Coordinates of C-alpha atoms and ligand atoms in Angstrom, one line a residue:
M12 CA -19.7 19.4 14.6
I13 CA -17.4 19.0 11.6
D14 CA -15.2 16.0 10.6
G15 CA -12.1 18.1 10.1
A16 CA -9.2 17.5 7.9
F17 CA -6.4 15.2 9.1
D18 CA -4.1 15.3 6.3
V19 CA -1.5 12.6 7.1
V20 CA -0.2 9.8 4.9
G21 CA -0.3 6.3 6.3
A22 CA -0.3 5.6 10.1
A23 CA -3.7 3.9 10.0
G24 CA -3.1 2.3 13.4
P25 CA -2.1 5.4 15.4
R26 CA -4.9 7.3 13.7
A27 CA -7.5 4.7 14.8
F28 CA -6.0 4.8 18.3
F29 CA -6.3 8.6 18.6
E30 CA -9.8 8.7 17.0
H31 CA -11.1 6.5 19.8
L32 CA -9.8 8.8 22.5
T33 CA -11.7 11.8 23.9
S34 CA -10.4 14.8 25.7
A35 CA -11.3 13.0 28.9
T36 CA -9.3 9.8 28.0
L37 CA -6.4 11.6 26.4
S38 CA -3.3 11.0 28.5
H39 CA -0.6 13.6 29.3
G40 CA 2.2 11.9 27.4
Y41 CA 2.7 9.5 24.4
L42 CA 5.8 7.9 22.9
F43 CA 5.7 7.5 19.2
S44 CA 8.1 4.7 18.3
G45 CA 9.0 3.0 15.0
P46 CA 11.5 3.1 12.2
A47 CA 13.0 6.4 11.0
G48 CA 11.1 8.1 8.1
V49 CA 7.6 6.7 8.6
G50 CA 5.9 10.0 9.7
K51 CA 6.1 10.0 13.5
K52 CA 6.9 13.7 13.8
T53 CA 4.4 14.6 11.0
F54 CA 1.8 12.7 12.9
A55 CA 2.7 14.4 16.2
R56 CA 2.4 17.8 14.6
A57 CA -1.0 16.8 13.1
V58 CA -2.2 15.7 16.6
A59 CA -1.1 19.1 17.9
H60 CA -2.8 20.9 15.1
S61 CA -6.0 18.9 15.8
L62 CA -6.0 19.8 19.5
L63 CA -5.3 23.5 19.0
C64 CA -8.1 23.9 16.5
I65 CA -11.0 25.3 18.5
T66 CA -13.8 24.3 16.1
P67 CA -15.8 21.4 17.7
K68 CA -15.2 18.2 15.8
R69 CA -16.6 14.6 15.7
T70 CA -13.3 13.0 16.9
L71 CA -10.1 14.2 18.5
L72 CA -8.3 14.2 15.2
G73 CA -8.8 16.8 12.5
W74 CA -8.9 20.6 12.1
C75 CA -11.0 23.2 10.4
G76 CA -8.2 25.2 8.8
T77 CA -10.0 28.6 9.4
C78 CA -10.3 29.2 13.2
S79 CA -7.8 31.4 15.1
G80 CA -6.1 28.2 16.5
C81 CA -5.6 26.8 13.0
T82 CA -4.4 30.2 11.7
H83 CA -1.8 30.5 14.4
F84 CA -0.7 26.9 14.1
E85 CA -0.3 27.1 10.4
A86 CA 1.7 30.4 10.7
G87 CA 4.0 28.8 13.2
T88 CA 3.0 31.3 15.9
H89 CA 0.7 29.4 18.1
P90 CA 1.7 30.2 21.7
D91 CA 0.6 26.9 23.1
F92 CA 2.6 24.8 20.7
Y93 CA 6.2 23.9 21.3
A94 CA 8.5 21.7 19.2
S95 CA 12.1 20.7 19.3
T96 CA 14.3 18.0 17.8
G97 CA 17.2 16.0 19.0
Q98 CA 19.0 15.9 22.3
L99 CA 17.6 17.7 25.3
K100 CA 20.3 18.8 27.7
I101 CA 19.7 20.0 31.2
G102 CA 20.7 23.6 30.6
D103 CA 22.0 26.0 33.1
R104 CA 21.0 29.4 31.8
D105 CA 17.7 31.2 32.6
G106 CA 17.4 32.6 29.1
S107 CA 14.2 33.5 27.3
G108 CA 13.1 29.9 27.2
F109 CA 12.2 26.9 25.1
H110 CA 10.2 28.7 22.5
D111 CA 12.8 31.1 21.3
S112 CA 16.1 29.5 22.0
E113 CA 18.2 27.8 19.4
E114 CA 19.0 24.9 21.6
P115 CA 16.1 24.2 24.0
T116 CA 17.1 22.7 27.3
A117 CA 15.3 20.5 29.8
R118 CA 15.1 23.5 32.2
D119 CA 13.4 25.6 29.5
L120 CA 11.0 22.8 28.9
V121 CA 10.2 22.3 32.6
R122 CA 9.6 26.1 32.9
Q123 CA 7.3 26.0 29.9
L124 CA 5.4 23.0 31.1
S125 CA 4.5 24.7 34.3
M126 CA 2.9 27.8 32.5
H127 CA -0.7 28.3 31.7
S128 CA -2.3 28.0 28.3
Y129 CA -2.5 31.3 26.4
A130 CA -5.5 30.3 24.3
G131 CA -7.3 28.6 27.2
G132 CA -7.1 25.1 25.7
K133 CA -4.4 22.4 25.5
R134 CA -0.7 23.1 25.3
V135 CA 1.1 20.6 23.1
F136 CA 4.8 19.8 23.2
V137 CA 6.5 17.7 20.5
L138 CA 10.0 16.4 21.2
G139 CA 11.1 14.8 17.9
D140 CA 13.9 12.2 17.7
A141 CA 14.1 12.7 21.4
D142 CA 17.3 12.0 23.3
F143 CA 17.7 13.0 26.9
T144 CA 20.8 13.3 29.0
R145 CA 20.2 11.6 32.3
E146 CA 20.0 15.0 34.1
A147 CA 17.5 16.3 31.5
A148 CA 15.4 13.1 32.1
N149 CA 15.5 13.7 35.9
A150 CA 14.4 17.3 35.5
L151 CA 11.4 16.1 33.5
L152 CA 10.3 13.5 36.0
K153 CA 8.8 16.2 38.1
F154 CA 6.4 16.9 35.2
F155 CA 5.4 13.2 35.2
E156 CA 4.8 13.1 38.9
E157 CA 2.2 15.9 38.7
P158 CA 1.3 16.5 35.1
P159 CA -0.6 19.8 34.5
A160 CA -4.1 19.0 33.2
D161 CA -3.8 21.0 30.0
V162 CA -0.5 19.6 28.8
L163 CA 0.1 17.0 26.1
L164 CA 3.7 15.8 25.6
L165 CA 4.4 13.9 22.4
I166 CA 7.8 12.3 22.2
T167 CA 9.1 10.5 19.0
T168 CA 12.0 8.1 18.7
S169 CA 13.4 5.6 16.2
A170 CA 16.1 4.5 18.6
D171 CA 14.5 2.5 21.3
G172 CA 17.5 2.7 23.7
R173 CA 17.5 6.5 23.8
I174 CA 14.5 6.9 26.0
L175 CA 15.4 6.2 29.6
P176 CA 13.1 3.6 31.2
T177 CA 12.1 6.2 33.9
I178 CA 10.6 8.3 31.1
R179 CA 9.4 5.5 29.0
S180 CA 7.3 3.9 31.8
R181 CA 5.4 7.1 32.2
L182 CA 4.4 7.4 28.5
I183 CA 1.8 5.5 26.5
E184 CA 3.6 3.9 23.5
V185 CA 2.1 4.1 20.0
T186 CA 4.0 2.2 17.4
F187 CA 4.3 3.3 13.8
P188 CA 4.8 0.7 11.1
L189 CA 6.8 1.0 7.9
L190 CA 4.9 2.8 5.1
S191 CA 3.8 1.1 1.9
A192 CA 5.6 2.1 -1.3
A193 CA 2.5 4.0 -2.4
E194 CA 2.5 5.9 0.9
V195 CA 6.2 6.8 0.5
A196 CA 5.5 8.0 -3.0
A197 CA 2.6 10.1 -1.8
V198 CA 4.8 11.8 0.8
L199 CA 7.5 12.5 -1.8
E200 CA 4.9 14.0 -4.2
R201 CA 3.7 16.3 -1.4
R202 CA 7.3 17.5 -1.2
G203 CA 7.2 18.5 -4.8
L204 CA 8.7 15.4 -6.6
A205 CA 7.2 14.4 -10.0
A206 CA 5.0 11.3 -9.8
D207 CA 7.4 9.1 -11.8
D208 CA 10.5 10.1 -9.7
A209 CA 8.5 9.6 -6.5
A210 CA 7.4 6.1 -7.5
H211 CA 10.9 5.2 -8.5
A212 CA 12.5 6.4 -5.2
A213 CA 9.7 4.9 -3.2
A214 CA 10.3 1.5 -4.8
M215 CA 13.9 1.6 -3.4
A216 CA 13.0 3.0 0.0
N217 CA 11.7 -0.1 1.8
G218 CA 8.9 1.8 3.6
S219 CA 10.9 4.8 4.8
V220 CA 10.8 8.4 3.5
T221 CA 14.2 9.0 5.0
R222 CA 15.6 6.1 3.0
A223 CA 13.9 7.4 -0.2
L224 CA 15.4 10.8 0.3
A225 CA 18.9 9.3 0.9
Y226 CA 18.4 7.2 -2.3
L227 CA 17.5 10.4 -4.2
D228 CA 20.6 12.1 -2.9
E229 CA 22.8 9.2 -3.9
G230 CA 21.0 9.1 -7.2
E231 CA 21.9 12.7 -7.9
G232 CA 25.5 12.0 -7.1
A233 CA 25.5 9.1 -9.4
T234 CA 23.9 11.2 -12.2
R235 CA 26.6 13.8 -11.8
D236 CA 29.4 11.2 -12.0
A237 CA 27.9 9.7 -15.1
A238 CA 27.4 13.0 -16.8
V239 CA 31.0 14.1 -15.9
E240 CA 32.5 10.9 -17.4
W241 CA 30.3 11.3 -20.5
F242 CA 31.3 14.9 -20.9
F243 CA 35.0 14.2 -21.0
A244 CA 34.6 11.1 -23.3
A245 CA 32.4 13.1 -25.7
A246 CA 34.8 16.1 -25.7
A247 CA 37.6 13.8 -26.6
G248 CA 35.5 12.5 -29.4
G249 CA 35.5 9.0 -27.9
E250 CA 32.7 6.5 -27.2
A251 CA 30.4 8.4 -24.8
D252 CA 27.9 6.2 -22.9
A253 CA 25.0 8.4 -21.8
T254 CA 22.9 5.7 -20.2
G255 CA 24.0 6.8 -16.7
W256 CA 22.3 10.2 -16.9
A257 CA 20.2 10.5 -20.1
A258 CA 17.1 8.9 -18.7
R259 CA 13.8 10.6 -17.9
P260 CA 14.2 11.3 -14.1
T261 CA 17.9 12.4 -14.4
L262 CA 18.0 14.2 -17.7
E263 CA 17.7 17.7 -16.4
A264 CA 20.3 17.1 -13.6
G265 CA 22.7 15.5 -16.2
L266 CA 22.3 18.5 -18.6
E267 CA 22.9 20.9 -15.7
T268 CA 26.2 19.1 -15.0
V269 CA 27.3 19.2 -18.7
K270 CA 26.4 22.9 -18.8
T271 CA 28.5 23.6 -15.6
L272 CA 31.5 21.8 -17.1
T273 CA 31.1 23.7 -20.4
R274 CA 30.9 27.0 -18.6
D275 CA 34.1 26.2 -16.6
W276 CA 35.9 25.0 -19.8
V277 CA 35.1 28.4 -21.4
A278 CA 36.1 30.2 -18.3
L279 CA 39.5 28.5 -18.3
G280 CA 40.1 29.6 -21.9
L281 CA 39.6 33.2 -20.8
G282 CA 42.6 32.9 -18.5
G283 CA 43.0 34.6 -15.2
S284 CA 41.8 33.2 -12.0
V285 CA 38.2 32.5 -12.7
P286 CA 36.5 30.6 -9.9
L287 CA 35.2 27.3 -11.3
L288 CA 31.8 25.7 -10.4
A289 CA 33.1 22.2 -10.9
R290 CA 36.3 22.7 -8.9
D291 CA 36.9 19.0 -8.5
Q292 CA 37.3 18.7 -12.3
R293 CA 39.8 21.5 -12.7
A294 CA 42.8 19.3 -13.7
R295 CA 40.8 17.4 -16.3
L296 CA 39.3 20.6 -17.7
E297 CA 42.7 22.2 -18.0
A298 CA 44.0 19.2 -19.8
L299 CA 41.1 19.5 -22.4
P300 CA 42.2 21.5 -25.5
Q301 CA 40.4 24.8 -25.8
R302 CA 38.1 25.4 -28.8
E303 CA 37.5 28.3 -31.1
P304 CA 35.0 30.8 -29.8
A305 CA 32.6 29.9 -32.6
A306 CA 32.7 26.3 -31.5
F307 CA 31.9 27.2 -27.9
V308 CA 29.0 29.4 -29.1
R309 CA 27.6 26.4 -31.0
L310 CA 28.0 24.2 -28.0
L311 CA 26.2 26.6 -25.7
G312 CA 23.5 26.9 -28.3
A313 CA 23.1 23.2 -28.5
L314 CA 22.9 23.0 -24.7
G315 CA 20.1 25.6 -24.6
D316 CA 18.2 23.6 -27.3
A317 CA 18.8 20.4 -25.3
E318 CA 17.4 21.9 -22.1
R319 CA 14.3 23.1 -24.0
I320 CA 13.5 19.8 -25.7
A321 CA 14.3 17.9 -22.5
R322 CA 11.0 19.3 -21.2
T323 CA 9.1 17.7 -24.1
N324 CA 8.6 14.1 -24.9
V325 CA 11.7 13.7 -27.0
S326 CA 13.8 10.6 -26.0
P327 CA 16.5 11.5 -23.5
A328 CA 19.1 9.5 -25.6
L329 CA 18.3 11.8 -28.5
V330 CA 18.8 14.9 -26.3
A331 CA 22.2 13.6 -25.2
D332 CA 23.2 12.9 -28.8
L333 CA 22.4 16.5 -29.8
V334 CA 24.8 17.7 -27.2
R335 CA 27.4 15.1 -28.0
M336 CA 27.6 16.2 -31.7
A337 CA 28.2 19.8 -30.6
L338 CA 30.8 18.6 -28.0
A339 CA 32.8 16.3 -30.3
P340 CA 36.1 17.8 -31.7
A341 CA 34.9 16.9 -35.2
A342 CA 32.3 19.7 -34.8
E343 CA 35.2 22.2 -35.1
P344 CA 35.5 23.9 -38.5
R345 CA 38.7 22.8 -40.3
R346 CA 41.3 25.4 -40.6
Ligands
ZN416 ZN1 -9.5 25.2 13.4

C-alpha cells in the first residue's frame, strides 16, 4: 500500500470528498461545477489517473507513476481513458469512434461506454466544459439507466444552465471553489511563468487561472503598445516615457517589440517589397526618416547589449535609456 502522488493545486473540498470514497462507494457519474479556471478538468484528469494506476493505494486518489497504467496514462495512450471538451452533438456517422475523431459525438460516446475495459479495471470518461444538444443528452440517458459497472463519467461545467436537468439529476455534483491567489500563482508557475510574474498575475485574477491568463494576454498587448509609442517618440528625439514597458516583468517583451520595429525600419530602407513583422506600423515606419547604415549598426548593437543586460539585475529604466540614446536622431554623426 502506497500513498501515491496526487499532484493537484487547491480543490481541498473535492479532494477530501474523493478520499473518503472507496471503489465500492464510487458512483458512475460526477458533475464538477464551479467557476471557470479553478482546476475542474485538471482534477478530473487526476482522478482518472488515480483510478487507472494499478498499484494498490491507501485511498482512491493518488498514483505511483511507474506502473503500466501510469505509463500509458502519462503518454496519453491509455485505452481506458477518454477525454473530450466542449459541445457533444448527436452524430450520425459510424466512424472510428470517440477516441480518434476530431469531434466526438454522443453516438461515439455511447458506443465507447458499452465496450469492455482493455486493462481490466475502470474506464474513465472526462467531458470537459460539457454542453450537450438535447439529442446528445437523450442518447446518453440510456447509459444512466443501466450504467456499466466499470465506467466512471466525469463531467465538468462552469455554466450551470448547460447541463440538462435529465442528465444533472443522474450525476453527483461536486463543487469547486475559487482558488486563492497563492494557488493561482502555483498553477502559473507550473506552466513555466517566473515566480514574480505569476504572483503579479495571480493578484489580478480573482481566484481563476483563466482570468490570470487573460490578464497576462492583455498585459502583453499593453506592453507592446507602450513599447511602440516609446519607439516612435525616441526615434523622433522626443520625450520617451518607458514606464509602460521598461519594468521587470515586461522588459524582455518590450525589447522584443523595439527590435522588431528596428528590423522593419531597416528593411524599409533597403527598398523592395520586404514583408514587415510589425505590419500595423508600416505607415509610421515609412514616415520615419531613414538613418545612415552606421547608425543602424550602432542601434542594433545597442539592442543586443540591452537584451544581454536585461537578464542581469540592471534597472529596466537604465536598459531602456541605453536603447533610447542609440535610437535618438542626435546619435547620428554630423555630416
Ligand atoms: Zn501507477
